[in-house]
XYZ file of C-alpha atoms in Angstrom:
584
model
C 71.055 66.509 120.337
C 71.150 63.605 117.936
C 69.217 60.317 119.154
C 71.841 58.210 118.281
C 74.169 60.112 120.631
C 74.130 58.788 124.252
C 73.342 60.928 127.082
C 75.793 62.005 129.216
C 76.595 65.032 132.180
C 77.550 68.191 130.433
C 78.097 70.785 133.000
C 79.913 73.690 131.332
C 77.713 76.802 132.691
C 78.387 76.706 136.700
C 81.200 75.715 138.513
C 82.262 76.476 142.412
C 84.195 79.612 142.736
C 87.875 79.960 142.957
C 90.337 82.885 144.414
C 91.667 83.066 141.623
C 90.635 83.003 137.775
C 92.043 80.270 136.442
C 94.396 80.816 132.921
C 95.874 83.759 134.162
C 98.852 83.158 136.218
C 101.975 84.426 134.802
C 102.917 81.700 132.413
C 99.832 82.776 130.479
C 99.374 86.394 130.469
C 101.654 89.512 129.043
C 100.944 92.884 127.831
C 102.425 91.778 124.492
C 98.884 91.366 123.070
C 97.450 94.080 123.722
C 99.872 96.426 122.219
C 100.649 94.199 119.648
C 97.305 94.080 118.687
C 96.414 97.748 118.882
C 99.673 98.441 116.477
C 98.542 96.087 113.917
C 94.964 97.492 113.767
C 96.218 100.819 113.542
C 99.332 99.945 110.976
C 96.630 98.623 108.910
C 95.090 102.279 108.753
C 98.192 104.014 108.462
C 99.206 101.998 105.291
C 95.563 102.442 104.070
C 95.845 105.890 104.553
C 99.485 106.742 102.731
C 98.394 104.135 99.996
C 95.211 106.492 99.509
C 97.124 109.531 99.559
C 99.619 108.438 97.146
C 96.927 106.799 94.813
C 95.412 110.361 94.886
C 98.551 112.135 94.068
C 99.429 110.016 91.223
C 95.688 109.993 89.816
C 93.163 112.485 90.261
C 95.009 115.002 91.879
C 98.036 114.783 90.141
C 96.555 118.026 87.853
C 95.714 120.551 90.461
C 97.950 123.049 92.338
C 100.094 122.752 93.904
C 101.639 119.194 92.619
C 101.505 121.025 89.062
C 104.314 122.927 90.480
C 106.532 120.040 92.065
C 108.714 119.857 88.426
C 109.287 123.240 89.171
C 110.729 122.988 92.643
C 113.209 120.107 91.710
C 114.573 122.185 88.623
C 115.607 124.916 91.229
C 117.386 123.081 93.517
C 118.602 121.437 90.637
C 120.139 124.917 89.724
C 121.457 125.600 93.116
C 123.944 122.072 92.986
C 127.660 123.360 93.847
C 130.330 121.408 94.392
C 130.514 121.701 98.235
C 126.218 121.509 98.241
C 126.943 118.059 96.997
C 129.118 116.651 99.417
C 126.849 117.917 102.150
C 123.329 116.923 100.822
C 125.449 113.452 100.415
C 126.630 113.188 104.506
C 122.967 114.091 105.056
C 121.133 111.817 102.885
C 123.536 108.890 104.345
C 121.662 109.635 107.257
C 118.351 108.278 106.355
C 120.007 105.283 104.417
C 118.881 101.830 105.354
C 122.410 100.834 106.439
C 122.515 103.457 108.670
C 119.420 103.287 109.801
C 119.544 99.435 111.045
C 123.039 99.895 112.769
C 121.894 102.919 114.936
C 118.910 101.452 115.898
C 120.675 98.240 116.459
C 123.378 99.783 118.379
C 120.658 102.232 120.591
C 118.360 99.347 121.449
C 121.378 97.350 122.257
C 122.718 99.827 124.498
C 118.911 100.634 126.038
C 119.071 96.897 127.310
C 122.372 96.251 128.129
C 124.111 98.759 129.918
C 123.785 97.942 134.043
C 122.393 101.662 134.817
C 119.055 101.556 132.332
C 118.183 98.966 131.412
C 114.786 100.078 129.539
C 113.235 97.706 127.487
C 110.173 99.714 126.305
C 111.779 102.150 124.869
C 114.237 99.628 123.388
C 110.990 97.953 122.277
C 109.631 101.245 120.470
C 112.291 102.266 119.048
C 112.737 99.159 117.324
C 109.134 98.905 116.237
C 108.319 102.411 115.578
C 111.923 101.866 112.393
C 109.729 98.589 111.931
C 106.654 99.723 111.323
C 107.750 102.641 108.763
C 109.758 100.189 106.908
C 106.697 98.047 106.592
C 104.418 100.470 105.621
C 106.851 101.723 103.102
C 106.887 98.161 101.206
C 103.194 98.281 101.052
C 103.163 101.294 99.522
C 105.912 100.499 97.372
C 103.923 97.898 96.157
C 101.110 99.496 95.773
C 101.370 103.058 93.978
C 104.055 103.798 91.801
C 105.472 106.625 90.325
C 108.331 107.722 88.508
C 111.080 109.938 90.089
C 111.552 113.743 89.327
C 112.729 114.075 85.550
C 116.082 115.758 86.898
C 119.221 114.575 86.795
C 119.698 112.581 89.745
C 122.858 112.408 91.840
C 122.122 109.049 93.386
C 121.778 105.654 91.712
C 117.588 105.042 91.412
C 116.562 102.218 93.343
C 113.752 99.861 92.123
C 111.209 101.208 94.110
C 108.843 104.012 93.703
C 109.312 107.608 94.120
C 106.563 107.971 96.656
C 107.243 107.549 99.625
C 110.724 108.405 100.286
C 112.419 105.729 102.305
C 115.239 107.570 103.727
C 113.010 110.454 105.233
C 110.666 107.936 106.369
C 113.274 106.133 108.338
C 115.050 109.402 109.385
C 111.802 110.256 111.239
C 111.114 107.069 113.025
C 114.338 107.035 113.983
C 115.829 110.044 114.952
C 112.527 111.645 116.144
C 112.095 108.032 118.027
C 115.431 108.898 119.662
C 114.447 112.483 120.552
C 110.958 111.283 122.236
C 113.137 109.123 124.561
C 115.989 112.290 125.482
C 112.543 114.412 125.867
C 110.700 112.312 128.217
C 113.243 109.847 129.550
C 116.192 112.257 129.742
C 117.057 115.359 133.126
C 119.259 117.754 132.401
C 119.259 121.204 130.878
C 120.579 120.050 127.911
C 117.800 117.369 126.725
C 115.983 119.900 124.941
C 118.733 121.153 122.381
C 119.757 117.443 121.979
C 116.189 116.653 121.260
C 115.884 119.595 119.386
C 118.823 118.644 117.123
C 117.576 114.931 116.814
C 114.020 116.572 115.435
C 115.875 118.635 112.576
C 117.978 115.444 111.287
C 114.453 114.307 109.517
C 114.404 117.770 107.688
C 118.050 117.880 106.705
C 117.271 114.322 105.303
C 114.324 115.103 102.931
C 115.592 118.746 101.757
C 118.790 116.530 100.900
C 116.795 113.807 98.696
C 114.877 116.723 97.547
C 118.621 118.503 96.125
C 119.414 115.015 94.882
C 116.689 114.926 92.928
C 115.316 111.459 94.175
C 111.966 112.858 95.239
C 109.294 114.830 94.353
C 107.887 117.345 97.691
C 105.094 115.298 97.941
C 107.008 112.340 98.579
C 109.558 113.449 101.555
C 106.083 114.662 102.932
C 105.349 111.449 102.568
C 107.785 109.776 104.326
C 107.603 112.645 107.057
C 104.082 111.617 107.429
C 104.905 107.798 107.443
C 107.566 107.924 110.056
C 105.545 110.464 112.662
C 102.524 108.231 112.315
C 104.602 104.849 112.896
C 105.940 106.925 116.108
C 102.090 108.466 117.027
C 100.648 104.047 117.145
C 103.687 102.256 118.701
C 104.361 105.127 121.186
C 100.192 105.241 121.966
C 100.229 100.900 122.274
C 103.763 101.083 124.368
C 104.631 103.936 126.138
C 101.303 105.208 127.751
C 100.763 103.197 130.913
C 101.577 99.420 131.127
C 101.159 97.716 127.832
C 104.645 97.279 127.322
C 105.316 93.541 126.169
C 107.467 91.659 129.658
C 109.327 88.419 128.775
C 107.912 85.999 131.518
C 109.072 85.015 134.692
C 111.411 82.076 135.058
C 109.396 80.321 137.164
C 106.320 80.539 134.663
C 105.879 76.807 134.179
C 106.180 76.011 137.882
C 103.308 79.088 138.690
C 100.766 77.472 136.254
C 101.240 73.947 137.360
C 100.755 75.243 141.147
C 97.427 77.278 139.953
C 96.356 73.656 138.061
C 96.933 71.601 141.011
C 94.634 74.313 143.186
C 91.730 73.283 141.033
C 89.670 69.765 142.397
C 86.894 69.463 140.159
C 86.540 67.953 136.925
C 84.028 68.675 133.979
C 82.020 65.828 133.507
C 82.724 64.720 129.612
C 85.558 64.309 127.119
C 87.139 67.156 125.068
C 88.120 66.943 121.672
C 90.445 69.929 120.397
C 90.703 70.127 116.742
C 94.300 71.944 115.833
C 95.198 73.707 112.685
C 99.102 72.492 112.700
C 99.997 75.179 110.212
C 99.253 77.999 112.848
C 99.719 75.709 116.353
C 102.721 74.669 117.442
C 103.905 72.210 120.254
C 104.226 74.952 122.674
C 101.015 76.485 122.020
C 99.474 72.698 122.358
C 100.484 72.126 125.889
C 99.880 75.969 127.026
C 95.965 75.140 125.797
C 96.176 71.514 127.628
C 97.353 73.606 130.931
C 94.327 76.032 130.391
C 91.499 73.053 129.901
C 93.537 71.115 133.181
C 92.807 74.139 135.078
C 89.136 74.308 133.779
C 88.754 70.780 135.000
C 88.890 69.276 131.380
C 91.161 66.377 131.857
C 92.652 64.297 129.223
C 91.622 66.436 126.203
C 92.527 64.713 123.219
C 94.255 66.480 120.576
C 93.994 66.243 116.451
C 95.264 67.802 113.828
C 93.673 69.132 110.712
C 94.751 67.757 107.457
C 95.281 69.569 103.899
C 92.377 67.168 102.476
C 90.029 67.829 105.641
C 90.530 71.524 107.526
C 88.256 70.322 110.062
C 84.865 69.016 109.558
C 85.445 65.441 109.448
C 87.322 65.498 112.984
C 84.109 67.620 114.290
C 81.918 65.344 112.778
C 83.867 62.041 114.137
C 83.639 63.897 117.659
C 80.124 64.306 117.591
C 79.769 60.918 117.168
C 82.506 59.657 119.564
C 79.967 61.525 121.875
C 82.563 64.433 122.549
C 80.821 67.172 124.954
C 83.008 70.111 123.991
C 84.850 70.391 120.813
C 87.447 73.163 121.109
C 88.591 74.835 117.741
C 92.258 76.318 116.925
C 92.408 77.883 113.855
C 91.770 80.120 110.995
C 88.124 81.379 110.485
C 88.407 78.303 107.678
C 88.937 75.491 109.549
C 86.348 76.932 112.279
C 83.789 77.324 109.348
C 84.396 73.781 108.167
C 84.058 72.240 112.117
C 80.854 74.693 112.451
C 79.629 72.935 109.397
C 80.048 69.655 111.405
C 78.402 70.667 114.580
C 75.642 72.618 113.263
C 72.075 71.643 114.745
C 74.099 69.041 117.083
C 74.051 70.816 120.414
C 77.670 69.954 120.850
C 79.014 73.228 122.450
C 82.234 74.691 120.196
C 85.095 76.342 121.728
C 86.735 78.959 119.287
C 90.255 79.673 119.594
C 91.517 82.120 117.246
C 95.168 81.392 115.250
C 94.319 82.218 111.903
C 94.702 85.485 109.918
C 91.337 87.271 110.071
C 89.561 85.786 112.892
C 86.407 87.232 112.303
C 84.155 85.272 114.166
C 86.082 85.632 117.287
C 86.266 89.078 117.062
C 82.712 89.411 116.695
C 81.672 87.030 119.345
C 83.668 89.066 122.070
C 87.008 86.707 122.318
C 90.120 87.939 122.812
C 92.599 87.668 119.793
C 95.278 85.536 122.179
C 94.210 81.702 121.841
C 95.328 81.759 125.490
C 93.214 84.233 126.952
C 90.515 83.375 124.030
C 90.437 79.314 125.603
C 90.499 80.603 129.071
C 87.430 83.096 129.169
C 85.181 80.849 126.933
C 85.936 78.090 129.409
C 84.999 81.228 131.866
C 81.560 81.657 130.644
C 78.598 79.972 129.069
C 76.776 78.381 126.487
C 75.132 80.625 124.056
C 73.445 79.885 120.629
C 75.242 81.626 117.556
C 73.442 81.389 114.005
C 75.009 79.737 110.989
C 74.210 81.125 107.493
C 73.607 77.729 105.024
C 74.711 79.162 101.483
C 75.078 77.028 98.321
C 75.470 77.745 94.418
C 75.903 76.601 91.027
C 78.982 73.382 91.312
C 79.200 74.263 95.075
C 77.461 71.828 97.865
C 75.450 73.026 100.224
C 77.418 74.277 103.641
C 77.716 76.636 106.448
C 79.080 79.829 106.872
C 79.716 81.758 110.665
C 81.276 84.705 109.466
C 80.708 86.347 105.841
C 80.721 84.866 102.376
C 80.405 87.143 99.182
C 81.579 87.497 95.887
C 83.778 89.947 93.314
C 86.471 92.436 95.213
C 86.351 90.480 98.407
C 87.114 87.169 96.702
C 89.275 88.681 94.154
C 91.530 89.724 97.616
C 91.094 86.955 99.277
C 92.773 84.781 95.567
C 95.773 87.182 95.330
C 96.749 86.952 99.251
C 99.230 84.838 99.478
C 100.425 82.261 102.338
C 103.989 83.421 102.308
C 102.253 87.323 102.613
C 99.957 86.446 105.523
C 102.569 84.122 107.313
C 104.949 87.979 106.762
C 102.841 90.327 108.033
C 99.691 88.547 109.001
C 96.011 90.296 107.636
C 97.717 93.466 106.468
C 98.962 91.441 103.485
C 95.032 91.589 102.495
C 95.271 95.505 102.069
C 98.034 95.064 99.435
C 95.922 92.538 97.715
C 92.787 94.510 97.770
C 94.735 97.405 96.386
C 96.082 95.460 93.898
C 91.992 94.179 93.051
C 90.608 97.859 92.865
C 91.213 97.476 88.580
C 89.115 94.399 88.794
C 85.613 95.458 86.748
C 82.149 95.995 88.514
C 79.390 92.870 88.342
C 76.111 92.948 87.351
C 73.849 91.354 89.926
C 70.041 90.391 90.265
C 69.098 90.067 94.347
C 66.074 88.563 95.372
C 65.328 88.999 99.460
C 63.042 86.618 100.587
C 59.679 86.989 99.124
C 60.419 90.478 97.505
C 60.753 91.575 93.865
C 63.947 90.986 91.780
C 66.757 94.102 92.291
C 68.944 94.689 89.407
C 72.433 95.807 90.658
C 75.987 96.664 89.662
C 78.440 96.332 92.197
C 82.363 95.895 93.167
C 81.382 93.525 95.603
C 78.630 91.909 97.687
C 79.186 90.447 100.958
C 76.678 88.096 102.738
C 76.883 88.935 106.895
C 76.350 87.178 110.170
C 78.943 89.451 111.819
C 79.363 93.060 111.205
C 83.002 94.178 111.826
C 85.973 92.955 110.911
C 90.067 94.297 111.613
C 90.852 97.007 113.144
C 86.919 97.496 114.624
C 85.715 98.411 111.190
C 81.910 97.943 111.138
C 82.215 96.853 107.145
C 77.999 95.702 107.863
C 77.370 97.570 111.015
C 73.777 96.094 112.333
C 75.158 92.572 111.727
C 74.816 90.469 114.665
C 75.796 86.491 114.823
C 72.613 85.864 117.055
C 70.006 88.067 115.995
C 68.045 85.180 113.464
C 69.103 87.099 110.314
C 71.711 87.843 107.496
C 73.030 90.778 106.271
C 73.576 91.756 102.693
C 76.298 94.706 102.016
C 75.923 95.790 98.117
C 79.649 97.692 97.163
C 79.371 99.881 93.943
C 81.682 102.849 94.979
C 82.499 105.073 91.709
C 85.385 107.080 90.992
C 87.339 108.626 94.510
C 84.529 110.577 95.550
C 82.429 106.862 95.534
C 85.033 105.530 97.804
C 85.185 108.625 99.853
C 81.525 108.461 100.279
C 81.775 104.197 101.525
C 84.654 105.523 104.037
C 82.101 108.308 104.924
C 79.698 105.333 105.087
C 81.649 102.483 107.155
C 82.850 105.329 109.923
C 79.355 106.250 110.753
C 78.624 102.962 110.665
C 80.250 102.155 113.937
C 77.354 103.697 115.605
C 75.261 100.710 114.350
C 72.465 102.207 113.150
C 69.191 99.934 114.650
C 67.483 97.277 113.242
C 64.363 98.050 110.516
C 61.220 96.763 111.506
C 60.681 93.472 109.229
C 62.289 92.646 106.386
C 63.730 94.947 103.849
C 66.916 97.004 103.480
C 68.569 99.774 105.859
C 68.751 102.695 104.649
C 65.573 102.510 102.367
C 67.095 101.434 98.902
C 65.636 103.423 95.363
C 65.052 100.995 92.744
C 67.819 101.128 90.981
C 70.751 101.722 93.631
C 72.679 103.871 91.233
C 74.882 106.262 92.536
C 74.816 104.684 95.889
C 78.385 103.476 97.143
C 76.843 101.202 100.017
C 73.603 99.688 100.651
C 72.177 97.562 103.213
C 69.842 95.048 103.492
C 68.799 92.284 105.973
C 66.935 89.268 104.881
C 66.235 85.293 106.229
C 66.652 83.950 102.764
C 68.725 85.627 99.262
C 69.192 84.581 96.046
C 71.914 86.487 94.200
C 72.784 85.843 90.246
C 75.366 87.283 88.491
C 75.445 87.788 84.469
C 79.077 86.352 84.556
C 80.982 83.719 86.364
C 82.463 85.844 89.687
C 84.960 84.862 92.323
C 83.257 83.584 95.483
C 84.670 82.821 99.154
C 83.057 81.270 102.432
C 84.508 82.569 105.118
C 87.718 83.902 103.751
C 88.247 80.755 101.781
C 88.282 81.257 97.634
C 85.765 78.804 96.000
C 84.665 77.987 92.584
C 83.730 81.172 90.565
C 80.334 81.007 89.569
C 77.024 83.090 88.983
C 74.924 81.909 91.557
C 74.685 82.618 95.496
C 72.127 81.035 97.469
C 71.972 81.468 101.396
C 69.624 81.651 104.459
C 70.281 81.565 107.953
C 69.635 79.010 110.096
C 68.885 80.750 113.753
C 70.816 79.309 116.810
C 71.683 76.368 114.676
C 75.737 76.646 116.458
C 75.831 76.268 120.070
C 79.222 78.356 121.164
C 81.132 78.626 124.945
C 81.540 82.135 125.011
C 82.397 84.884 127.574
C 79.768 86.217 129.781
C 77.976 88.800 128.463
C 79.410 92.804 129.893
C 76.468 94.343 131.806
């Protein structure tokens, strides 16, 4: 603690205990986050996944058997077009149209929730997500891979978007499949089966109908098949398997909290500053965190905002020395990096409450992804030490980072995401942009760990760690640990598909997390040169990084100045964090 601060009571690691944990009455708790969080993790794979497959289609693979005999198949159904053929493939094509689409699912979920006998919001719920979630995945993969349609004549207007996926199979699946998943498992009676069996055909009359129409290649109504089963396969895992369906409130919400509030006596000794990005909190999110630090016994926290010109550090650093004794943080893994900066070495504990985009550092430091139920169990547990890397480089000051800092594909990403994409479809949007970054060229690099020689390097990217996994529970630097007294250094130099196959290979065997080396030095053992390697690992206290030309650069998912020179160390237990109590 500063000697300039005052002394004062700071009791945030015992308290009496209560019948009930406080922060989760009603007014604060739903099943919404759970599922919605396990479909966005997954949706982030699925898109990954069809934006591989079409990349490899319309690249590498686009040569070999059998897409060498697509042309082929389109010319013969291209030869079997009669007059009557037309008007049929047409009524069946209709039936995968967007139009179409919207109004039946509008018109099913409507009737799911309003008619007296059901009503059944979950499936109302996945129904309406599962249409969602294709659609969604089908822009990013629109965006991402294109490719021209079959070079037939075509009996439908082209619309602007690629041939791969199709659209109308991919909605035809997550729809009328959707539909007969609810008949199937909802549904008694000896006809559900043939009505669910006729619902499960409608997907297959749709694509061999593009198919005849010559909008699609095979490979692309596969695609769509595969697109719409797979949006079905998450939201039907996240909502219709046991009790994770999202549950409006109950009416008396408010009234429930403010009882559970008024049960608690004591108060925490101390005054609580809460620093608020106002671009991701709003009013009502405000006063639900004010109920959840009233309930903790912090009274009177006072509120501030953020500001375009200061994201966070100056009101940290101006509640230090207002001699704050808990500083809670709502925000992007930005504005937590810049208030981190600010309380670093201080002894002030920090709160975090995750509303940004990537949240890494919560993730990693075992908070849950609600800022609800993220304020309530740090205010549930202890303080713990977290350590800070200190990195610096050529026209940047010297400052902190909490979660990972790097330079070339990562930053590259991070520039071309933009704030209208992440306020669409939140972190996904930085899976089109690092699609869209794959053409960017590979850097040359000279490392130097600690006291070791020079490495020479060429790489995509280079990521500096103090946490190891990121969305979705990808270990991207799997031994990384935020309190283990050292950084992590990732070195990205995948080559050709078979490179990136190899890194996928790489990053899902990381989430074993292989163990620690003994000392310094690199996991696994590194050659001298690297080449050929599509990952490697090292750990280190203190790096020095130089690049032969000026490269993008980011701290903690903000873009900085490029430049050619990285300098960080770590800086052990320098953060002192609330955080949950540790899982035996």
């Amino acid at each position: 603690m500063p000697a300039n601060l005052p002394e004062r009571p700071v009791d945030l690691t015992t308290r009496p205990p209560t019948p009930s944990r406080p922060g989760h009455s009603p007014a604060l708790t739903s099943g919404s986050g759970r599922a919605a969080a396990l479909i966005g993790a997954m949706a982030v794979c699925q898109a990954a996944l069809m934006v591989g497959l079409g990349l490899l289609i319309t690249g590498p693979a686009g040569g070999i058997w059998p897409l060498t005999a697509e042309d082929r198949v389109n010319e013969g159904f291209e030869r079997l077009r009669t007059g009557p053929l037309n008007d049929v493939s047409f009524i069946a094509s209709e039936a995968g149209n967007t139009t179409t689409v919207v109004v039946l699912t509008a018109l099913t979920c409507l009737g799911l929730i309003l008619v007296p006998r059901l009503p059944r919001w979950r499936e109302a719920v996945f129904l309406a997500v599962s249409v969602s979630l294709q659609a969604l995945v089908f822009l990013v993969i629109s965006v991402s891979v294109d490719r021209e349609r079959p070079e037939v004549e075509r009996l439908d207007s082209s619309p602007p978007t690629s041939s791969y996926t199709s659209g109308h199979t991919g909605a035809a699946t997550a729809l009328y499949a959707g539909l007969a998943v609810l008949v199937l498992s909802r549904v008694r009676g000896p006809w559900r089966k043939a009505v669910g069996g006729l619902l499960l055909l409608i997907p297959l009359v749709v694509a061999v109908a593009r198919l005849y129409r010559g909008m699609h290649h095979p490979t692309d109504v596969l695609g769509g098949l595969l697109n719409g089963t797979l949006s079905l396969l998450i939201v039907g895992r996240a909502l219709m398997s046991g009790g994770g369906a999202p549950t409006p409130p109950p009416s008396n919400a408010a009234e429930v909290a403010l009882r559970a509030t008024a049960e608690r006596t004591e108060h925490v000794a101390g005054h609580t500053v809460v620093i608020v990005n106002p671009t991701v909190t709003d009013d009502t999110q405000r006063e639900t965190l004010r109920l959840i630090l009233e309930q903790h016994g912090h009274h009177g926290a006072e509120f501030v905002s953020t500001t375009a010109d200061d994201p966070g550090g100056g009101q940290a650093a101006a509640a230090v020395r207002d001699g704050a004794s808990l500083v809670v943080v709502c925000g992007g893994d930005g504005t937590i990096r810049a208030a981190a900066d600010a309380l670093a070495g201080t002894g002030v504990p920090l709160a975090v409450v995750p509303c940004g985009t990537g949240n890494l550092l919560a993730r990693n430091l075992g908070l849950p992804l609600t800022p609800a139920a993220a304020l309530d169990a740090a205010l549930s547990g202890s303080v713990r030490p977290v350590d800070l890397g200190r990195i610096e480089g050529d026209s940047l000051p010297a400052t902190h980072f909490t979660a990972m800092s790097g330079a070339g594909l990562d930053a590259a990403m991070l520039e071309n995401t933009g704030d209208a994409a992440k306020s669409a479809i939140g972190w996904p949007a930085y899976v089109v942009a690092g699609v869209r970054s794959l053409r960017a060229p590979r850097m040359s690099v000279s490392i130097r760990l600690d006291n070791g020689p020079v490495l020479h390097r060429t790489a995509r990217m280079v990521l500096l760690a103090n946490i190891g996994r990121v969305q979705g529970g990808a270990a991207l630097v799997p031994a990384a640990e935020p309190d283990d007294g050292l950084l992590d250094l990732a070195v990205f130099d995948p080559r050709g598909p078979g490179g990136w196959l190899r890194a996928g290979g790489i990053l899902l065997r990381g989430r074993s997390r292989p163990p620690r080396p003994s000392g310094e030095g690199s996991f696994p053992a590194a050659d001298s040169t690297g080449h050929g390697t599509p990952v490697e690992y090292f750990t280190f206290r203190r790096a020095e990084l130089r690049f032969a030309s000026a490269q993008p650069r980011e701290f903690d998912g903000d873009p900085v100045r490029p430049g050619r020179l990285l300098i960080a160390e770590v800086r052990p237990g320098a953060l002192s964090a609330l955080l949950p109590a540790r899982s035996e």
